[in-house]
Each structure stands twice: as structure tokens, then as C-alpha cells.
mmCIF file of C-alpha atoms in Angstrom:
data_model
loop_
_atom_site.group_PDB
_atom_site.id
_atom_site.type_symbol
_atom_site.label_atom_id
_atom_site.label_comp_id
_atom_site.label_asym_id
_atom_site.label_seq_id
_atom_site.Cartn_x
_atom_site.Cartn_y
_atom_site.Cartn_z
ATOM 1 C CA MET A 77 111.501 88.149 96.628
ATOM 2 C CA SER A 78 109.629 89.368 99.494
ATOM 3 C CA PHE A 79 106.928 92.124 99.784
ATOM 4 C CA LEU A 80 105.134 92.857 102.792
ATOM 5 C CA LEU A 81 102.106 95.305 102.869
ATOM 6 C CA GLY A 82 100.324 96.745 105.973
ATOM 7 C CA CYS A 83 99.259 99.621 107.696
ATOM 8 C CA ALA A 84 100.814 101.887 110.637
ATOM 9 C CA VAL A 85 98.448 100.413 113.526
ATOM 10 C CA TRP A 86 96.113 97.396 113.976
ATOM 11 C CA ALA A 87 93.855 98.395 116.673
ATOM 12 C CA TYR A 88 91.519 100.831 115.023
ATOM 13 C CA LYS A 89 87.778 100.512 116.075
ATOM 14 C CA GLU A 90 86.613 102.330 112.955
ATOM 15 C CA TRP A 91 87.810 99.549 110.828
ATOM 16 C CA VAL A 92 84.938 97.299 112.652
ATOM 17 C CA GLY A 93 82.260 96.923 109.638
ATOM 18 C CA ASN A 94 84.478 97.081 106.574
ATOM 19 C CA PHE A 95 88.031 95.913 107.129
ATOM 20 C CA TYR A 96 87.167 93.862 110.135
ATOM 21 C CA PRO A 97 83.931 91.752 110.238
ATOM 22 C CA PRO A 98 80.833 93.513 112.093
ATOM 23 C CA LYS A 99 80.888 93.063 115.909
ATOM 24 C CA SER A 100 84.801 92.304 116.355
ATOM 25 C CA ARG A 101 86.104 92.761 119.691
ATOM 26 C CA PRO A 102 89.158 94.828 120.225
ATOM 27 C CA SER A 103 90.798 91.465 121.626
ATOM 28 C CA GLU A 104 90.316 90.098 118.080
ATOM 29 C CA PHE A 105 91.774 93.029 115.731
ATOM 30 C CA LEU A 106 95.566 91.711 115.815
ATOM 31 C CA ARG A 107 94.545 88.284 114.787
ATOM 32 C CA LEU A 108 92.156 89.601 112.106
ATOM 33 C CA TYR A 109 94.538 92.254 111.087
ATOM 34 C CA SER A 110 97.276 89.415 110.682
ATOM 35 C CA GLN A 111 94.860 87.584 108.258
ATOM 36 C CA ARG A 112 94.805 90.384 106.085
ATOM 37 C CA PHE A 113 98.099 92.127 105.613
ATOM 38 C CA LYS A 114 101.455 90.630 106.079
ATOM 39 C CA ALA A 115 103.224 93.399 108.376
ATOM 40 C CA VAL A 116 102.713 96.117 110.648
ATOM 41 C CA GLU A 117 104.389 99.406 111.336
ATOM 42 C CA GLY A 118 104.513 99.457 115.276
ATOM 43 C CA ASN A 119 104.696 103.125 116.041
ATOM 44 C CA THR A 120 103.528 102.465 119.648
ATOM 45 C CA THR A 121 107.012 101.477 121.111
ATOM 46 C CA PHE A 122 108.112 105.127 120.299
ATOM 47 C CA TYR A 123 106.018 105.782 123.403
ATOM 48 C CA VAL A 124 105.662 102.679 125.350
ATOM 49 C CA ILE A 125 107.797 99.705 125.277
ATOM 50 C CA PRO A 126 105.578 96.555 125.551
ATOM 51 C CA THR A 127 105.330 94.019 128.270
ATOM 52 C CA THR A 128 107.104 90.467 127.744
ATOM 53 C CA SER A 129 103.574 89.051 128.168
ATOM 54 C CA ALA A 130 102.282 91.436 125.724
ATOM 55 C CA LEU A 131 105.007 90.294 123.064
ATOM 56 C CA ALA A 132 104.057 86.595 123.566
ATOM 57 C CA ARG A 133 100.339 87.187 123.274
ATOM 58 C CA TRP A 134 101.450 88.892 119.756
ATOM 59 C CA LYS A 135 103.230 86.286 118.953
ATOM 60 C CA ALA A 136 100.647 83.731 119.687
ATOM 61 C CA GLU A 137 98.063 85.784 117.754
ATOM 62 C CA THR A 138 99.681 86.136 114.459
ATOM 63 C CA PRO A 139 100.593 83.452 111.801
ATOM 64 C CA SER A 140 104.315 82.551 110.923
ATOM 65 C CA GLY A 141 105.568 84.989 108.151
ATOM 66 C CA PHE A 142 103.981 87.923 109.507
ATOM 67 C CA LYS A 143 106.058 90.655 110.802
ATOM 68 C CA PHE A 144 106.134 93.829 113.353
ATOM 69 C CA CYS A 145 108.060 96.565 112.152
ATOM 70 C CA PHE A 146 108.357 98.679 115.612
ATOM 71 C CA LYS A 147 109.934 102.305 115.989
ATOM 72 C CA LEU A 148 112.896 102.811 118.298
ATOM 73 C CA PRO A 149 111.275 104.815 121.505
ATOM 74 C CA LYS A 150 111.747 108.375 121.833
ATOM 75 C CA GLU A 151 114.004 108.216 124.916
ATOM 76 C CA ILE A 152 116.402 106.681 122.673
ATOM 77 C CA THR A 153 116.381 108.889 119.519
ATOM 78 C CA HIS A 154 114.823 112.157 120.803
ATOM 79 C CA ASN A 155 116.926 113.119 123.738
ATOM 80 C CA GLY A 156 120.143 114.313 122.049
ATOM 81 C CA LEU A 157 123.202 112.527 121.248
ATOM 82 C CA LEU A 158 122.574 108.606 120.463
ATOM 83 C CA THR A 159 125.728 107.141 122.058
ATOM 84 C CA PRO A 160 124.813 107.364 125.678
ATOM 85 C CA ARG A 161 121.840 105.259 124.824
ATOM 86 C CA ILE A 162 123.471 102.441 123.046
ATOM 87 C CA ALA A 163 122.714 100.303 126.322
ATOM 88 C CA ALA A 164 119.073 101.176 126.228
ATOM 89 C CA ALA A 165 118.774 100.433 122.522
ATOM 90 C CA SER A 166 120.340 96.882 123.321
ATOM 91 C CA SER A 167 117.970 96.534 126.160
ATOM 92 C CA PHE A 168 115.149 97.438 123.880
ATOM 93 C CA LEU A 169 116.485 94.876 121.190
ATOM 94 C CA ALA A 170 116.569 92.238 123.985
ATOM 95 C CA ILE A 171 113.001 93.006 124.734
ATOM 96 C CA MET A 172 111.614 92.877 121.509
ATOM 97 C CA SER A 173 113.585 89.584 120.435
ATOM 98 C CA GLY A 174 110.789 88.055 122.561
ATOM 99 C CA LEU A 175 108.770 87.986 119.187
ATOM 100 C CA ALA A 176 111.160 85.731 117.737
ATOM 101 C CA ASP A 177 110.547 85.246 113.894
ATOM 102 C CA ARG A 178 107.363 87.697 114.284
ATOM 103 C CA LEU A 179 109.912 90.635 114.588
ATOM 104 C CA GLY A 180 110.883 92.346 111.299
ATOM 105 C CA PRO A 181 113.366 95.276 110.760
ATOM 106 C CA ILE A 182 113.277 98.017 113.722
ATOM 107 C CA PHE A 183 113.690 101.397 112.544
ATOM 108 C CA ALA A 184 114.902 104.544 114.263
ATOM 109 C CA GLN A 185 113.316 107.827 113.324
ATOM 110 C CA LEU A 186 115.711 110.928 114.139
ATOM 111 C CA PRO A 187 114.181 114.205 115.045
ATOM 112 C CA PRO A 188 114.624 117.211 112.723
ATOM 113 C CA GLY A 189 117.051 118.937 114.440
ATOM 114 C CA TYR A 190 119.428 115.956 114.623
ATOM 115 C CA GLY A 191 121.676 117.288 111.471
ATOM 116 C CA PRO A 192 124.773 116.224 109.986
ATOM 117 C CA ASP A 193 127.134 117.843 112.430
ATOM 118 C CA LEU A 194 126.406 114.795 114.541
ATOM 119 C CA PHE A 195 127.643 112.241 111.940
ATOM 120 C CA SER A 196 130.302 110.811 114.364
ATOM 121 C CA ASP A 197 127.678 110.177 116.880
ATOM 122 C CA LEU A 198 124.976 108.511 114.286
ATOM 123 C CA GLU A 199 128.277 106.389 113.167
ATOM 124 C CA ALA A 200 129.141 105.108 116.292
ATOM 125 C CA PHE A 201 125.443 104.518 117.278
ATOM 126 C CA LEU A 202 125.047 102.520 114.231
ATOM 127 C CA THR A 203 127.908 100.597 114.513
ATOM 128 C CA ALA A 204 127.160 99.335 117.599
ATOM 129 C CA TRP A 205 123.498 98.125 116.778
ATOM 130 C CA GLN A 206 123.486 94.157 116.570
ATOM 131 C CA GLN A 207 122.353 94.023 112.743
ATOM 132 C CA ASP A 208 123.193 90.564 112.848
ATOM 133 C CA ILE A 209 120.054 89.899 115.168
ATOM 134 C CA VAL A 210 117.505 92.445 114.068
ATOM 135 C CA PRO A 211 118.102 94.507 111.056
ATOM 136 C CA LEU A 212 117.863 98.520 111.762
ATOM 137 C CA ALA A 213 116.382 101.301 109.667
ATOM 138 C CA LEU A 214 117.127 104.790 109.666
ATOM 139 C CA GLU A 215 114.595 107.692 108.924
ATOM 140 C CA VAL A 216 116.102 111.019 108.818
ATOM 141 C CA ARG A 217 114.507 114.463 109.068
ATOM 142 C CA HIS A 218 116.843 117.032 109.134
ATOM 143 C CA PRO A 219 116.939 118.880 105.395
ATOM 144 C CA ALA A 220 120.748 118.879 105.635
ATOM 145 C CA TRP A 221 120.753 115.062 105.235
ATOM 146 C CA PHE A 222 119.228 115.460 101.583
ATOM 147 C CA SER A 223 121.969 117.447 100.032
ATOM 148 C CA GLU A 224 125.646 116.815 99.644
ATOM 149 C CA PRO A 225 127.816 116.376 100.833
ATOM 150 C CA HIS A 226 125.977 114.910 103.581
ATOM 151 C CA ALA A 227 123.830 112.839 101.479
ATOM 152 C CA GLY A 228 126.368 110.743 100.033
ATOM 153 C CA ASN A 229 128.124 110.739 103.461
ATOM 154 C CA LEU A 230 125.128 109.128 105.029
ATOM 155 C CA GLU A 231 124.650 106.780 101.794
ATOM 156 C CA ARG A 232 127.777 105.479 102.057
ATOM 157 C CA LEU A 233 127.627 104.636 106.011
ATOM 158 C CA LEU A 234 124.334 102.980 105.992
ATOM 159 C CA GLN A 235 125.776 100.597 102.815
ATOM 160 C CA ARG A 236 128.900 100.282 104.760
ATOM 161 C CA LEU A 237 126.986 98.948 107.959
ATOM 162 C CA GLY A 238 124.030 97.013 106.011
ATOM 163 C CA VAL A 239 121.433 99.745 107.866
ATOM 164 C CA GLY A 240 118.418 100.155 105.848
ATOM 165 C CA ARG A 241 116.740 103.623 104.669
ATOM 166 C CA VAL A 242 113.419 104.448 105.837
ATOM 167 C CA LEU A 243 111.559 106.282 102.700
ATOM 168 C CA LEU A 244 108.939 108.972 104.021
ATOM 169 C CA ASP A 245 106.644 109.726 101.106
ATOM 170 C CA SER A 246 104.034 112.433 102.290
ATOM 171 C CA ARG A 247 103.849 114.089 98.580
ATOM 172 C CA PRO A 248 100.245 113.015 98.522
ATOM 173 C CA VAL A 249 99.035 114.934 101.464
ATOM 174 C CA TYR A 250 101.192 118.162 100.369
ATOM 175 C CA ASP A 251 100.232 118.085 96.733
ATOM 176 C CA ALA A 252 96.833 117.737 97.674
ATOM 177 C CA ILE A 253 96.421 121.586 98.745
ATOM 178 C CA ASP A 254 94.711 122.798 95.600
ATOM 179 C CA ASP A 255 93.015 119.295 95.085
ATOM 180 C CA PRO A 256 89.456 119.054 94.504
ATOM 181 C CA TYR A 257 89.287 115.934 96.529
ATOM 182 C CA ALA A 258 90.883 117.817 99.506
ATOM 183 C CA PRO A 259 88.490 120.122 101.486
ATOM 184 C CA SER A 260 90.468 123.120 102.718
ATOM 185 C CA ASN A 261 88.767 122.807 106.067
ATOM 186 C CA ASP A 262 89.463 118.970 106.578
ATOM 187 C CA PRO A 263 91.345 119.146 109.851
ATOM 188 C CA GLN A 264 92.722 115.595 109.645
ATOM 189 C CA LEU A 265 94.496 116.024 106.364
ATOM 190 C CA HIS A 266 95.810 119.394 107.487
ATOM 191 C CA SER A 267 96.896 117.542 110.958
ATOM 192 C CA GLU A 268 99.057 114.915 108.859
ATOM 193 C CA ARG A 269 100.870 117.694 107.137
ATOM 194 C CA ARG A 270 102.873 117.661 110.338
ATOM 195 C CA LYS A 271 104.697 115.067 108.681
ATOM 196 C CA PRO A 272 107.669 116.730 107.236
ATOM 197 C CA LYS A 273 108.086 117.454 103.301
ATOM 198 C CA LEU A 274 111.316 116.500 102.584
ATOM 199 C CA PRO A 275 112.790 114.975 99.116
ATOM 200 C CA LEU A 276 112.402 111.291 98.624
ATOM 201 C CA PRO A 277 115.575 109.769 97.552
ATOM 202 C CA LEU A 278 114.980 106.425 96.098
ATOM 203 C CA SER A 279 118.085 104.906 97.964
ATOM 204 C CA VAL A 280 118.153 101.312 98.888
ATOM 205 C CA THR A 281 121.216 100.744 101.235
ATOM 206 C CA SER A 282 120.962 97.164 102.452
ATOM 207 C CA THR A 283 118.672 93.910 101.765
ATOM 208 C CA PHE A 284 115.616 95.712 102.377
ATOM 209 C CA SER A 285 113.629 99.076 102.145
ATOM 210 C CA ILE A 286 111.006 100.325 104.360
ATOM 211 C CA ILE A 287 108.499 102.826 102.817
ATOM 212 C CA ARG A 288 105.918 104.705 104.794
ATOM 213 C CA TYR A 289 103.419 106.211 102.307
ATOM 214 C CA ILE A 290 101.357 108.994 103.472
ATOM 215 C CA SER A 291 98.215 108.299 101.407
ATOM 216 C CA HIS A 292 95.302 110.839 100.433
ATOM 217 C CA PRO A 293 91.843 110.000 101.974
ATOM 218 C CA GLU A 294 90.639 110.013 98.312
ATOM 219 C CA ARG A 295 91.727 106.695 96.280
ATOM 220 C CA ALA A 296 91.686 108.449 93.097
ATOM 221 C CA PHE A 297 94.508 111.059 94.166
ATOM 222 C CA ASN A 298 96.577 108.239 95.379
ATOM 223 C CA GLN A 299 96.580 106.437 91.702
ATOM 224 C CA THR A 300 99.378 108.314 90.152
ATOM 225 C CA TYR A 301 101.824 107.896 93.071
ATOM 226 C CA LEU A 302 101.082 104.449 93.690
ATOM 227 C CA GLU A 303 101.405 103.417 89.780
ATOM 228 C CA ALA A 304 104.899 105.084 90.114
ATOM 229 C CA TRP A 305 105.829 102.985 93.242
ATOM 230 C CA ALA A 306 104.444 99.501 91.717
ATOM 231 C CA ALA A 307 107.051 100.372 88.590
ATOM 232 C CA GLN A 308 109.977 101.167 91.300
ATOM 233 C CA LEU A 309 108.834 97.924 93.462
ATOM 234 C CA ALA A 310 108.922 95.825 90.476
ATOM 235 C CA THR A 311 112.539 96.515 89.936
ATOM 236 C CA TRP A 312 113.902 96.229 93.629
ATOM 237 C CA LEU A 313 111.890 92.992 94.084
ATOM 238 C CA ALA A 314 113.602 91.713 91.039
ATOM 239 C CA GLN A 315 116.941 92.374 92.544
ATOM 240 C CA GLY A 316 116.035 90.450 95.648
ATOM 241 C CA ILE A 317 115.282 93.531 97.960
ATOM 242 C CA ASP A 318 112.961 93.001 100.442
ATOM 243 C CA VAL A 319 110.085 95.686 100.503
ATOM 244 C CA TYR A 320 107.875 96.625 103.617
ATOM 245 C CA PHE A 321 105.391 98.984 102.511
ATOM 246 C CA PHE A 322 103.527 100.730 105.137
ATOM 247 C CA VAL A 323 100.429 102.839 104.116
ATOM 248 C CA HIS A 324 99.180 105.877 106.232
ATOM 249 C CA CYS A 325 96.325 107.963 106.060
ATOM 250 C CA PRO A 326 95.302 111.383 107.598
ATOM 251 C CA GLN A 327 91.848 109.619 107.753
ATOM 252 C CA GLU A 328 92.902 106.457 109.270
ATOM 253 C CA ALA A 329 89.805 104.451 108.392
ATOM 254 C CA ARG A 330 91.018 104.741 104.870
ATOM 255 C CA SER A 331 94.498 103.335 105.371
ATOM 256 C CA PRO A 332 93.351 99.517 104.509
ATOM 257 C CA HIS A 333 91.312 100.763 101.777
ATOM 258 C CA ASN A 334 94.296 102.630 100.023
ATOM 259 C CA ALA A 335 96.635 99.649 100.919
ATOM 260 C CA TYR A 336 94.369 97.023 99.153
ATOM 261 C CA TYR A 337 94.221 99.668 96.398
ATOM 262 C CA PHE A 338 97.920 99.341 96.104
ATOM 263 C CA GLN A 339 97.962 95.469 95.976
ATOM 264 C CA GLN A 340 95.630 95.839 92.793
ATOM 265 C CA LEU A 341 97.748 98.140 91.175
ATOM 266 C CA LEU A 342 100.762 95.821 91.441
ATOM 267 C CA GLU A 343 98.652 92.787 90.388
ATOM 268 C CA ALA A 344 97.620 95.062 87.399
ATOM 269 C CA GLN A 345 100.968 95.840 86.732
ATOM 270 C CA ASN A 346 102.167 92.116 86.999
ATOM 271 C CA VAL A 347 104.465 92.794 89.694
ATOM 272 C CA PRO A 348 104.951 89.277 91.244
ATOM 273 C CA VAL A 349 103.723 89.886 94.867
ATOM 274 C CA PRO A 350 101.958 87.312 97.182
ATOM 275 C CA PRO A 351 98.111 87.546 96.801
ATOM 276 C CA LEU A 352 95.774 88.493 99.999
ATOM 277 C CA SER A 353 93.426 86.257 101.532
ATOM 278 C CA TRP A 354 90.507 89.069 101.712
ATOM 279 C CA GLN A 355 89.164 91.475 99.599
ATOM 280 C CA PHE A 356 87.189 94.859 99.576
ATOM 281 C CA SER A 357 83.828 95.246 97.679
ATOM 282 C CA GLN A 358 85.091 98.246 95.360
ATOM 283 C CA PRO A 359 85.595 98.839 91.884
ATOM 284 C CA SER A 360 88.757 97.297 90.155
ATOM 285 C CA VAL A 361 91.563 99.465 89.396
ATOM 286 C CA PRO A 362 91.575 101.660 86.226
ATOM 287 C CA PRO A 363 94.133 100.840 83.560
ATOM 288 C CA THR A 364 97.829 101.618 84.553
ATOM 289 C CA THR A 365 100.230 103.717 82.615
ATOM 290 C CA GLN A 366 104.071 104.056 83.262
ATOM 291 C CA LEU A 367 104.893 107.074 85.253
ATOM 292 C CA ASN A 368 107.917 108.775 86.533
ATOM 293 C CA LEU A 369 107.173 110.790 89.403
ATOM 294 C CA PHE A 370 110.677 110.439 91.086
ATOM 295 C CA ASP A 371 112.916 112.899 88.898
#
């Protein structure tokens, strides 16, 4: 069983003083982060491909077992058809392989305009991906991918090729519209609703799953969602599925707190996950109940 918990970034200066020790320097952030979480979702590669020297430095600063899960560059995924960019994807993969055993699954996030009418293009691109070198996961955002017959076609394609599924759970920030913890004038919370509001299929199409959880800034509002996720993950981990769980937050300062809270919930439900080597000074979790929020 393998469970890797983390956030979307590691270089966030507002974490100094709570998540990172006081007076921590930016040059220490990655080393400190990798001592606290087991993986990071690397969104930076969506915009800029790191240099080989940066990759070598990141590898040296992180322990064995730590994983970077980078996003394919937007030049590959957000410029029309994918097949003309197969060579660019292979080049990106070759560069990122410099991380060696620190490199986790890479994920491709498709734009909202990339729909099922481009199925043949998607199939050709995924078939060309060197899945035996680095696993690939897919996040789709066109609403038609979530209804039949397209949902079934996509599911079977991913299963046949062993491509993972990225599960985006943005419910907390949308369901918070009438929540007392969500000030109506909170610009950060409303900004985070730029993440799409899409169905959440509990689909595992490979030996691993990537979950991107968009948490509410207030811990209490996440409880019911995270309790349900804990129960679901218990099933998947028992089946031998590797789970990468990345916690986002519209107020990024809260992401490590919410991720740590999820760890507490997992342990409270006796889900066999590896312990964290650090802790926040915060109350323990309340008693848990079995919930089903995935109907």
C-alpha cells in the first residue's frame, strides 16, 4: 500500500513560522517540505520547464521515497490537437527523468474546450506516451466527458492503456456559498472557484490515482468531505492502489493545516497510512462517522 500526501507547492513564504520553522530561508523550503510531506503537485511545469541543474538540485534536496508529480506544459495540452505535440511530450519526459526515483506520475490537464469529439486525437497521444517509463494521469474538464457514452469510452481507453485518472474535488469551495465560514466578500475563495465545478467520478483506471482536493479555508467545513474520502481511500489502499492526495486551498496558508487534518482523520479511522514526522499544535480530530458523499 502506498499513500502520499502533499500540497500543490513547496515555496510559499507565508508558511514560515508555522509549517516551516521561524526564519526559514527560501533555499530551505523544499528540504523542509520533503521532511513533512511525501509528495508535491508541481504546477510550475505548466508554465516553465525546469533546467537540468534545478532538477539535480531538487533531487539532492529530497529524501528517497519523495515524489514530484508534475503537470505537462500548457504548450503541449492547451494549443489545440495533442498529436502534433507527441515529440514535445517525449522531450519533456526525457528532461524530467533527471529526477530519477523522485519522479512520480505526470499528469495532463486538458482545457475545457477539449471534448469527446477529439477522442481519436486523445487516443493517439495517450498511446504514444511511454507509460513504462513514467506513468501518466489525465484530467478532463469538458462537461461531456462525464456523461454517456463518452464517460464509458474514456474509462475504457484509460484502463486499456493503464493511464491514471485525476480526480478533481472542488465541492468544498462551491458548497461554501451559503456556509457561515465563507465570508461573501472573500476574494480568495471566489477566485478559487475558477476551478471547474464538475462531477466527481470515483474512477480508478490504473494502479494509482491522483486526487486534487480543493479545501475550504476553515477546517470544520472540510470534515464531512475528508471523512468520506478517508473511507474511500481505505478501500482503494486495501486493493493495492497507490494514492496521491494533494490538498489545495484558496488561502494557500491553510493548505498544510488541512492536509495535516486529513492525516489525522485517516489515522482516526484506522486507515493504514504512514505517519508524518511532524505535527501542528492544533486540537485532535472529533469523532468520525461513516459518510457517503459520492452518490
